[in-house]
């Protein structure tokens, strides 16, 4: 039963629920910290789950969609589309790069959320909010860089800690 469709769907649903719950809790405790342009979304550390199971890809993408419902009232329905596309691209790449390691650390995979979110969400903010009348490359680099830095911080600090906890305790073998 470990490889059944029901198990994969349940795993994806649990991951989506964890991502959403963490994001909503963070926004409740520290308003704006998980939904502003420059953010440190703690739930993004769960992206490392794509290293261990392909079920994390739809789980994290759906979790991102549900988490971005929070911003609908403040005019951010676009983030449901673009933020979720960035999560989908990042988690696909994390899964594809799961075996590429530098001294047993999956660094290329860990960089994917920063890359995808920096480009896609950076472009979204630049194009729709900052300069809707014309794209400004330097502004895009600053905005995209800020988004990427937040993602990088989450992945390299919280994501790394979560990765080593999962690997050292063999949770990847037990859970997935």
Tab-separated table of C-alpha atoms in Angstrom:
chain	number	residue	atom	x	y	z
A	1	UNK	CA	0.000	0.000	0.000
A	2	UNK	CA	3.017	2.305	0.316
A	3	UNK	CA	2.936	3.230	-3.375
A	4	UNK	CA	-0.825	3.435	-3.829
A	5	UNK	CA	-2.577	6.408	-5.380
A	6	UNK	CA	-4.570	6.953	-2.209
A	7	UNK	CA	-1.367	7.181	-0.163
A	8	UNK	CA	0.141	9.714	-2.592
A	9	UNK	CA	-3.020	11.826	-2.565
A	10	UNK	CA	-3.178	11.691	1.236
A	11	UNK	CA	0.503	12.646	1.502
A	12	UNK	CA	-0.015	15.588	-0.870
A	13	UNK	CA	-3.079	16.707	1.109
A	14	UNK	CA	-1.219	16.539	4.431
A	15	UNK	CA	1.675	18.560	2.984
A	16	UNK	CA	-0.763	21.136	1.572
A	17	UNK	CA	-2.473	21.406	4.965
A	18	UNK	CA	0.855	21.801	6.809
A	19	UNK	CA	2.029	24.511	4.392
A	20	UNK	CA	-1.268	26.377	4.643
A	21	UNK	CA	-1.513	26.090	8.425
A	22	UNK	CA	2.061	27.316	8.918
A	23	UNK	CA	1.499	30.282	6.610
A	24	UNK	CA	-1.781	31.300	8.229
A	25	UNK	CA	-0.299	30.890	11.716
A	26	UNK	CA	2.684	33.049	10.774
A	27	UNK	CA	0.430	35.736	9.288
A	28	UNK	CA	-1.681	35.661	12.448
A	29	UNK	CA	1.315	35.918	14.802
A	30	UNK	CA	3.395	38.354	12.706
A	31	UNK	CA	1.035	40.066	10.220
A	32	UNK	CA	2.496	40.521	6.745
A	33	UNK	CA	5.629	38.463	7.346
A	34	UNK	CA	4.359	35.606	5.167
A	35	UNK	CA	2.426	37.596	2.582
A	36	UNK	CA	4.305	40.837	1.900
A	37	UNK	CA	6.594	41.449	-1.098
A	38	UNK	CA	9.653	40.884	1.058
A	39	UNK	CA	8.897	37.911	3.214
A	40	UNK	CA	10.367	35.118	5.238
A	41	UNK	CA	7.616	32.514	4.825
A	42	UNK	CA	8.473	29.741	7.290
A	43	UNK	CA	6.280	27.257	5.412
A	44	UNK	CA	8.650	27.495	2.424
A	45	UNK	CA	11.075	25.274	4.362
A	46	UNK	CA	8.670	22.442	3.559
A	47	UNK	CA	9.892	22.665	-0.043
A	48	UNK	CA	12.608	20.229	0.980
A	49	UNK	CA	9.934	17.519	1.157
A	50	UNK	CA	10.162	17.403	-2.655
A	51	UNK	CA	13.607	15.838	-2.132
A	52	UNK	CA	11.902	12.808	-0.604
A	53	UNK	CA	8.560	12.359	-2.371
A	54	UNK	CA	6.975	13.523	-5.630
A	55	UNK	CA	3.706	13.889	-3.676
A	56	UNK	CA	5.214	17.068	-2.221
A	57	UNK	CA	5.019	18.767	-5.637
A	58	UNK	CA	1.214	19.012	-5.844
A	59	UNK	CA	0.973	19.275	-2.047
A	60	UNK	CA	3.189	22.344	-1.841
A	61	UNK	CA	1.608	23.908	-4.937
A	62	UNK	CA	-1.917	23.519	-3.549
A	63	UNK	CA	-0.683	24.721	-0.155
A	64	UNK	CA	0.698	27.839	-1.820
A	65	UNK	CA	-2.619	28.484	-3.610
A	66	UNK	CA	-4.546	28.107	-0.350
A	67	UNK	CA	-2.055	30.266	1.556
A	68	UNK	CA	-2.318	33.026	-1.010
A	69	UNK	CA	-6.068	33.194	-0.429
A	70	UNK	CA	-5.026	35.261	2.596
A	71	UNK	CA	-3.931	38.088	0.299
A	72	UNK	CA	-7.096	38.189	-1.821
A	73	UNK	CA	-8.661	40.931	0.272
A	74	UNK	CA	-5.585	43.114	-0.166
A	75	UNK	CA	-5.532	42.876	-3.955
A	76	UNK	CA	-3.116	40.000	-4.400
A	77	UNK	CA	-5.066	37.410	-6.418
A	78	UNK	CA	-2.193	37.433	-8.900
A	79	UNK	CA	0.036	35.811	-6.303
A	80	UNK	CA	-2.263	32.790	-6.287
A	81	UNK	CA	-1.279	32.317	-9.919
A	82	UNK	CA	2.337	33.458	-10.083
A	83	UNK	CA	3.431	32.417	-6.593
A	84	UNK	CA	1.927	28.989	-7.122
A	85	UNK	CA	3.593	28.642	-10.535
A	86	UNK	CA	6.909	29.531	-8.899
A	87	UNK	CA	6.319	26.867	-6.246
A	88	UNK	CA	5.423	24.309	-8.899
A	89	UNK	CA	8.586	25.064	-10.900
A	90	UNK	CA	10.790	25.083	-7.813
A	91	UNK	CA	9.462	21.821	-6.413
A	92	UNK	CA	9.718	20.062	-9.782
A	93	UNK	CA	13.362	21.137	-9.994
A	94	UNK	CA	14.001	20.121	-6.380
A	95	UNK	CA	12.679	16.657	-7.155
A	96	UNK	CA	14.712	16.395	-10.394
A	97	UNK	CA	17.881	17.561	-8.590
A	98	UNK	CA	17.366	15.435	-5.469
A	99	UNK	CA	20.399	13.257	-6.188
A	100	UNK	CA	22.759	16.126	-7.076
A	101	UNK	CA	24.717	16.776	-3.912
A	102	UNK	CA	27.801	18.638	-2.798
A	103	UNK	CA	29.372	16.709	0.078
A	104	UNK	CA	26.052	14.974	0.823
A	105	UNK	CA	24.151	18.306	0.813
A	106	UNK	CA	21.585	18.955	-1.968
A	107	UNK	CA	22.673	22.558	-2.573
A	108	UNK	CA	21.434	22.910	-6.183
A	109	UNK	CA	17.978	21.716	-5.121
A	110	UNK	CA	17.961	24.043	-2.105
A	111	UNK	CA	18.553	27.036	-4.383
A	112	UNK	CA	15.537	26.375	-6.614
A	113	UNK	CA	12.881	28.206	-4.539
A	114	UNK	CA	15.059	31.334	-4.456
A	115	UNK	CA	15.639	31.161	-8.202
A	116	UNK	CA	12.043	30.489	-9.226
A	117	UNK	CA	10.423	32.909	-6.761
A	118	UNK	CA	13.018	35.594	-7.394
A	119	UNK	CA	12.301	35.546	-11.115
A	120	UNK	CA	8.551	34.863	-11.225
A	121	UNK	CA	7.349	36.724	-8.126
A	122	UNK	CA	9.924	39.468	-8.748
A	123	UNK	CA	8.509	39.896	-12.256
A	124	UNK	CA	4.937	39.828	-10.928
A	125	UNK	CA	5.627	42.597	-8.420
A	126	UNK	CA	7.591	44.675	-10.934
A	127	UNK	CA	5.102	44.309	-13.780
A	128	UNK	CA	1.782	44.539	-11.932
A	129	UNK	CA	2.533	46.672	-8.881
A	130	UNK	CA	5.689	48.740	-9.253
A	131	UNK	CA	5.768	49.750	-12.926
A	132	UNK	CA	2.610	48.617	-14.738
A	133	UNK	CA	3.276	51.237	-17.412
A	134	UNK	CA	6.683	49.818	-18.353
A	135	UNK	CA	9.150	47.205	-17.215
A	136	UNK	CA	12.204	48.583	-15.373
A	137	UNK	CA	15.121	46.074	-15.394
A	138	UNK	CA	16.985	47.573	-12.423
A	139	UNK	CA	13.836	47.699	-10.340
A	140	UNK	CA	13.099	44.073	-11.298
A	141	UNK	CA	16.596	43.032	-10.197
A	142	UNK	CA	16.132	44.761	-6.838
A	143	UNK	CA	12.659	43.333	-6.246
A	144	UNK	CA	13.505	39.864	-7.545
A	145	UNK	CA	16.703	39.911	-5.497
A	146	UNK	CA	14.752	40.769	-2.349
A	147	UNK	CA	12.292	37.953	-2.957
A	148	UNK	CA	15.166	35.546	-3.671
A	149	UNK	CA	17.010	36.576	-0.510
A	150	UNK	CA	13.978	35.818	1.646
A	151	UNK	CA	13.607	32.406	0.001
A	152	UNK	CA	17.316	31.735	0.294
A	153	UNK	CA	17.239	32.546	3.990
A	154	UNK	CA	14.351	30.185	4.619
A	155	UNK	CA	15.820	27.343	2.590
A	156	UNK	CA	19.393	27.619	3.830
A	157	UNK	CA	18.455	28.042	7.494
A	158	UNK	CA	15.118	26.337	8.170
A	159	UNK	CA	15.150	24.063	5.108
A	160	UNK	CA	18.647	22.827	5.908
A	161	UNK	CA	17.725	22.138	9.532
A	162	UNK	CA	14.600	20.267	8.454
A	163	UNK	CA	16.569	18.324	5.822
A	164	UNK	CA	19.138	17.112	8.339
A	165	UNK	CA	16.484	16.222	10.911
A	166	UNK	CA	14.664	14.104	8.328
A	167	UNK	CA	17.851	12.418	7.052
A	168	UNK	CA	19.560	11.825	10.414
A	169	UNK	CA	16.444	10.251	11.930
A	170	UNK	CA	15.656	8.252	8.765
A	171	UNK	CA	12.238	9.890	8.620
A	172	UNK	CA	12.439	9.868	4.830
A	173	UNK	CA	12.342	6.055	4.946
A	174	UNK	CA	9.593	5.963	7.571
A	175	UNK	CA	7.281	8.639	6.178
A	176	UNK	CA	7.621	8.396	2.427
